[in-house]
Coordinates of C-alpha atoms and ligand atoms in Angstrom, one line a residue:
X1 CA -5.3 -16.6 -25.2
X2 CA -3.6 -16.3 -22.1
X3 CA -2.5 -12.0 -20.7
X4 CA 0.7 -11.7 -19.6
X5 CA 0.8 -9.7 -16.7
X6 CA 1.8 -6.6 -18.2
X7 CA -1.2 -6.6 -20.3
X8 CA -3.5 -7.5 -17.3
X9 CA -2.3 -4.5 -16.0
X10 CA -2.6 -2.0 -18.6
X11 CA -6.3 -3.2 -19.2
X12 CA -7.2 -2.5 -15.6
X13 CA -5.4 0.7 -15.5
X14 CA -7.7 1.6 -18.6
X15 CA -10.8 0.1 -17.2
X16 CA -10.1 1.8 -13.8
X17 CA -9.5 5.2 -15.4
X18 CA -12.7 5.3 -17.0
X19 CA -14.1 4.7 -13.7
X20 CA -13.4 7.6 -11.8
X21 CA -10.1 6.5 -10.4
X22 CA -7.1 9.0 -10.7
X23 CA -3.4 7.7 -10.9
X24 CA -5.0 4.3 -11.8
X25 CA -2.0 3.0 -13.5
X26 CA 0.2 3.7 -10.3
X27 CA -2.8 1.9 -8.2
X28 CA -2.9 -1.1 -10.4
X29 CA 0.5 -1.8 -10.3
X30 CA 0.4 -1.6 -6.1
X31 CA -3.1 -4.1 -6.5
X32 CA -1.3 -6.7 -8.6
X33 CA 1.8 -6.9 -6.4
X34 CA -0.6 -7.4 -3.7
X35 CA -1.9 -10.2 -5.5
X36 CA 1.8 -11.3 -6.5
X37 CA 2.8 -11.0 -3.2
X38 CA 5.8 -9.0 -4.4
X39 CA 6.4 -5.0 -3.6
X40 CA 5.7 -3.7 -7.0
X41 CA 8.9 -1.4 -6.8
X42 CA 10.8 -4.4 -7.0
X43 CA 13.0 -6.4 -9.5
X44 CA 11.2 -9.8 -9.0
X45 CA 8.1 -8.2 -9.7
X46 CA 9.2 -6.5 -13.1
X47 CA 10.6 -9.7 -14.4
X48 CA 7.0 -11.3 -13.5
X49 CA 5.3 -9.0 -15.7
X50 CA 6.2 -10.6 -19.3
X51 CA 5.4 -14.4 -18.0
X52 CA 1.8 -15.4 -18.8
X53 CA -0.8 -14.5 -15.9
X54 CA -1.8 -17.1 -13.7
X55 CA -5.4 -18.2 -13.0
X56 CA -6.0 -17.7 -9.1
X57 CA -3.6 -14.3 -9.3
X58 CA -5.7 -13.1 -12.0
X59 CA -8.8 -13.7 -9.8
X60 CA -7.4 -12.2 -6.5
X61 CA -6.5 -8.7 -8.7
X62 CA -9.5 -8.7 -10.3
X63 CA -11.2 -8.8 -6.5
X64 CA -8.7 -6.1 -5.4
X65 CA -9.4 -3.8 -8.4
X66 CA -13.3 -3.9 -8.2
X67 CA -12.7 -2.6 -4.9
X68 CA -10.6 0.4 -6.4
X69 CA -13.4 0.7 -9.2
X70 CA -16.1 1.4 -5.9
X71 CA -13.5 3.8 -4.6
X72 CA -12.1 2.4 -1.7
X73 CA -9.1 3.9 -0.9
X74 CA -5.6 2.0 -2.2
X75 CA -4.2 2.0 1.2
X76 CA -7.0 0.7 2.6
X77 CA -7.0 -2.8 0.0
X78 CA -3.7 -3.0 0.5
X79 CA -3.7 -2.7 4.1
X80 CA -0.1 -1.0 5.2
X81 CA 1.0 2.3 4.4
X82 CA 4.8 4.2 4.4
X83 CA 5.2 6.6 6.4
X84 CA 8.4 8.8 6.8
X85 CA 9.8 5.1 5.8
X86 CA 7.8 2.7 8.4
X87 CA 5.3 0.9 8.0
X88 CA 2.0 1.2 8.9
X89 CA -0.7 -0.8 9.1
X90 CA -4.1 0.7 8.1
X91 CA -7.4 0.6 7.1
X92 CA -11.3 1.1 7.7
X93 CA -11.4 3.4 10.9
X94 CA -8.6 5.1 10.6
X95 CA -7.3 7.8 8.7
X96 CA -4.0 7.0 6.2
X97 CA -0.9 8.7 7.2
X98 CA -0.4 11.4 4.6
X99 CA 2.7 12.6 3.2
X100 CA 2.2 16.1 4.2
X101 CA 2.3 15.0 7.9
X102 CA 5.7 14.3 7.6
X103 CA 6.2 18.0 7.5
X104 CA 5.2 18.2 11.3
X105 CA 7.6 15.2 12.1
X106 CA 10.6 17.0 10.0
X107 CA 9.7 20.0 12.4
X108 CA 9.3 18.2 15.5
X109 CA 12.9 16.5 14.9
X110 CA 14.9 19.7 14.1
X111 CA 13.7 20.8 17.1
X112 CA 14.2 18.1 19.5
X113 CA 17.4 15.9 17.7
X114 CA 19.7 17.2 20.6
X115 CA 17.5 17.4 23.1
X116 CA 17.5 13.9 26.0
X117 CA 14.8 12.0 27.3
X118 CA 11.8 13.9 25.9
X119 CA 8.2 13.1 27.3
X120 CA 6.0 13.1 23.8
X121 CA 2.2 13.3 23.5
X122 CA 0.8 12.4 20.1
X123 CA -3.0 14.0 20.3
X124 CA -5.2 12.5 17.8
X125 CA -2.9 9.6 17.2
X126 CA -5.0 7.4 15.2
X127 CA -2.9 4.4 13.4
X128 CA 0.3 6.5 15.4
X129 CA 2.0 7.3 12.2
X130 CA 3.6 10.4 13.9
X131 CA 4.0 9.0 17.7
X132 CA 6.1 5.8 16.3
X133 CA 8.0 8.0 13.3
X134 CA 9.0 10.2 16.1
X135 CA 10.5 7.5 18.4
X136 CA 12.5 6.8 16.0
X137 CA 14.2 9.7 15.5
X138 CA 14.3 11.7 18.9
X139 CA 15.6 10.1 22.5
X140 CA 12.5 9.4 24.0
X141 CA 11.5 8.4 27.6
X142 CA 8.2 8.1 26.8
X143 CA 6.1 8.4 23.7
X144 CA 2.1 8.6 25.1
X145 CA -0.6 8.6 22.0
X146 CA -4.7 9.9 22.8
X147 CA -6.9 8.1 20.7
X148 CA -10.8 8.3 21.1
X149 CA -11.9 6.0 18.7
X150 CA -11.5 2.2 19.4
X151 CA -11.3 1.4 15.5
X152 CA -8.4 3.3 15.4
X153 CA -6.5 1.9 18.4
X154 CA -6.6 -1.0 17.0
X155 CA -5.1 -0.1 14.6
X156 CA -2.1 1.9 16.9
X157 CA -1.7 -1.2 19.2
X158 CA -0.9 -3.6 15.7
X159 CA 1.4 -0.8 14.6
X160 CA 3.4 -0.5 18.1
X161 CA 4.3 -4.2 17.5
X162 CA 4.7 -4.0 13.6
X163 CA 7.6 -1.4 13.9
X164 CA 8.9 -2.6 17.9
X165 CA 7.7 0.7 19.4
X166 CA 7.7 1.5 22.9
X167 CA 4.4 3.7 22.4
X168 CA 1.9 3.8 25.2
X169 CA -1.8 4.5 23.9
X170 CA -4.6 6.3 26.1
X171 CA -7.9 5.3 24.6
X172 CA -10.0 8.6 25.5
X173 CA -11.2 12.2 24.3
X174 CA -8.6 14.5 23.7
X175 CA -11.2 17.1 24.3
X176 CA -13.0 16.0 27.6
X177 CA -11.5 18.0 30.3
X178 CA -10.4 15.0 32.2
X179 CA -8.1 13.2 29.7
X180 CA -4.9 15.4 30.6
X181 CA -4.9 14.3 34.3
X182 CA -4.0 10.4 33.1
X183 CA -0.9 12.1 31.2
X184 CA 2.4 13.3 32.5
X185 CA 3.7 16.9 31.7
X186 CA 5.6 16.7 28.1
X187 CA 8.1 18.3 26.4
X188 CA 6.5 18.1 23.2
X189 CA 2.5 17.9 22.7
X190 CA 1.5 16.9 18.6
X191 CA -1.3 17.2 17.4
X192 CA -3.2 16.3 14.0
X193 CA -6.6 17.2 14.5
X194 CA -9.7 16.6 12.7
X195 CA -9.3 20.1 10.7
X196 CA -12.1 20.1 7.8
X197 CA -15.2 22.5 7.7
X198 CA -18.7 21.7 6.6
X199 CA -18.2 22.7 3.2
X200 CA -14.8 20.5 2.7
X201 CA -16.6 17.5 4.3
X202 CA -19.4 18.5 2.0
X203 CA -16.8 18.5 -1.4
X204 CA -15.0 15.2 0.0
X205 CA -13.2 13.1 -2.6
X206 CA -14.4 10.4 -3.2
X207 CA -11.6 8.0 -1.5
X208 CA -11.5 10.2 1.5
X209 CA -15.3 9.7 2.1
X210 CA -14.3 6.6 2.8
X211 CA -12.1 7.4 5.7
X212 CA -14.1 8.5 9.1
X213 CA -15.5 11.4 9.1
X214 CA -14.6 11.6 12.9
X215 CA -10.9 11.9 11.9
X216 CA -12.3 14.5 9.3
X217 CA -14.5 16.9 10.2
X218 CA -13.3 19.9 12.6
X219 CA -16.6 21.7 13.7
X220 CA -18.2 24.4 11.3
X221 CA -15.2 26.5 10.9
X222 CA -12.8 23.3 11.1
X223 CA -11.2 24.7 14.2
X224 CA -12.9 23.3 17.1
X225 CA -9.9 20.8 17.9
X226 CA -7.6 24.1 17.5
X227 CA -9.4 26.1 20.3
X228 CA -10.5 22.4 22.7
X229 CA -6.9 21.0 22.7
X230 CA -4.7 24.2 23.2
X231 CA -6.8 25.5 26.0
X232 CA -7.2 21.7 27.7
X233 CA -3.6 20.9 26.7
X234 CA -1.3 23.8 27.3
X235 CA -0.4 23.2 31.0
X236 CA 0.7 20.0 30.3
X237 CA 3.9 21.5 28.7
X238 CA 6.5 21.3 30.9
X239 CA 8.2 25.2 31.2
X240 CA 9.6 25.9 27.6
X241 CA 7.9 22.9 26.2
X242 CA 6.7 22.9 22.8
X243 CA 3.1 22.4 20.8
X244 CA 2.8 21.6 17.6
X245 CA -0.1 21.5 14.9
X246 CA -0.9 20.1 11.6
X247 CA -3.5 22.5 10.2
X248 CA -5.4 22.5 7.1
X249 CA -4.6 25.1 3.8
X250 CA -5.4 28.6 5.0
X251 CA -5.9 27.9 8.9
X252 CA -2.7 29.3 9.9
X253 CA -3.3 33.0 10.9
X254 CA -6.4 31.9 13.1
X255 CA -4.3 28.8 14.5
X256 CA -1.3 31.4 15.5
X257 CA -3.9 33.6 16.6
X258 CA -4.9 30.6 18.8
X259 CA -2.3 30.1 20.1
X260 CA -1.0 33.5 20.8
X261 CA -4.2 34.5 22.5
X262 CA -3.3 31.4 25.2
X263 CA -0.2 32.6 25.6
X264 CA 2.6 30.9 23.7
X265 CA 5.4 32.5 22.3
X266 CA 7.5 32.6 19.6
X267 CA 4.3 31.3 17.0
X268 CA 5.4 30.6 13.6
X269 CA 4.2 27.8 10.5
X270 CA 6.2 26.1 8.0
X271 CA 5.1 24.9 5.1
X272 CA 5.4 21.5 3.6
X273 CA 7.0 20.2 0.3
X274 CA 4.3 21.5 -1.8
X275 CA 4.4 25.3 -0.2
X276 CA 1.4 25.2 1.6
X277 CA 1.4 26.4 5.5
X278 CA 0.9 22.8 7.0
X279 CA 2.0 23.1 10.3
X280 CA 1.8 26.0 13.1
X281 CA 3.8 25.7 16.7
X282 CA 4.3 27.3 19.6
X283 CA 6.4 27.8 23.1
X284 CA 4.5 27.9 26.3
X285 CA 6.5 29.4 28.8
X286 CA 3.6 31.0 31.0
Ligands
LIG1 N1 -5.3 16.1 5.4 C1 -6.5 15.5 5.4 C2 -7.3 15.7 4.1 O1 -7.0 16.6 3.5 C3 -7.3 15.9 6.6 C4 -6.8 15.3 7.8 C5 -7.2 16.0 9.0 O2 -8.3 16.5 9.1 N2 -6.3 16.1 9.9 O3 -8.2 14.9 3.8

């Protein structure tokens, strides 16, 4: 007897489940409008679900969730991620935008709605989730992401053209001493950094281990990019201008601490939509 498609996809969500995967009904439903072609959120895909399942759609799911089943991330199968409403493309070699990021854009904004022509560099920009989010919503002159690893340009040059961005990207090492000289002085420096110690990359879940570590993994202590970037990066801020940090749960008395000891001013967190300090920032007006 033929499945419909509603059945299909509460005997995957089962068979996923038993398999390690967490929030498998919600990841089934994404994988089957992959193989639909539809967004799963929408109407034409809920009236799909009572008809009777088709052959090759059946097959392509069935592909999609053994890949689930091995733990590959869900973002990475289905290739494109939301974030603060755009989309991104994404996948092996570069980390997913996470919701908690948009806490740092929320910041970012409130701080700079009314201000003109900003100079922005996105640190760390990997897929340039935050770069292209904030284009959007600030006046811009010019939006300049640092990305060291190729993978993950890639993937920032497909998104610049997915979502008509004006983003430049400087493939190199945020922390090699020569990378700020190929940037102009900004008004606003972001950065996401690599911020997980030895013992989180050693307790990884197992989706994230399939993310790069390099994206990951913040030195010992998960601080190194902390100290590197705000002593390389700091006289790139124009007078007054502004650095801001995504930091990990519990970094954000050594990352004001950080920051303090270079000098900035005015050092404060905020914390994101589940109460956690996510984000630390700073003036530098030397
Ligand atoms: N927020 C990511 C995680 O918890 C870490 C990303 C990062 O190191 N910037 O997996």
């Amino acid at each position: 007897m033929v499945m419909t498609y509603r059945e299909l996809l509460k005997a995957k969500a089962a068979e996923l489940a038993e398999q390690g995967v967490e929030n498998s009904g919600f990841d089934c439903g994404e994988l089957l409008g992959k193989a639909l072609m539809l967004d799963c959120r929408s109407a034409e895909f809920r009236l799909r679900l009572d008809d009777s399942a088709d052959k090759a759609v059946s097959a392509a799911f069935e592909e999609l969730c053994k890949r689930g089943a091995q733990g590959e991330p869900l973002q990475y199968i289905i290739g494109e991620w939301e974030f603060c409403g755009l989309p991104f493309k994404v996948g092996r070699g570069v980390l997913i935008p996470r919701q908690d990021t948009e806490t740092l854009v929320e910041l970012a904004v409130n701080k700079y709605k009314n201000t003109d022509s900003i100079t922005l560099i996105d640190l760390c920009t990997g897929s340039g989730c935050i770069a292209i989010a904030l284009e959007k919503q600030l006046d811009c002159h010019r939006v300049i992401g640092v990305e060291h690893s190729q993978e993950a340009a890639e993937f920032f040059s497909e998104n610049v053209k997915l979502n008509c961005s004006s983003a430049e990207l400087i493939t190199a090492d945020v922390l090699d001493d020569s990378t700020p000289d190929r940037l102009p002085d900004a008004d606003l420096i972001v950065c996401n950094p690599p911020y997980l110690t030895a013992d989180d990359m050693a307790a990884l879940q197992r989706e994230v281990s399939h993310e790069p570590a390099k994206a990951l993994y913040g030195g010992e202590d998960g601080l190194d990019f902390y100290r590197g970037v705000t002593r390389l990066w700091k006289n790139k801020l124009k007078e007054g201008g502004t650095l801001i940090y995504e930091i990990g749960a519990g970094q954000e008395d050594e990352v004001m601490g950080i920051l303090i000891q270079h000098g900035f001013t005015q050092v404060r967190c905020r914390r994101d939509a589940a109460g956690i300090n996510r984000c630390v920032l700073g003036i530098y007006d030397p």
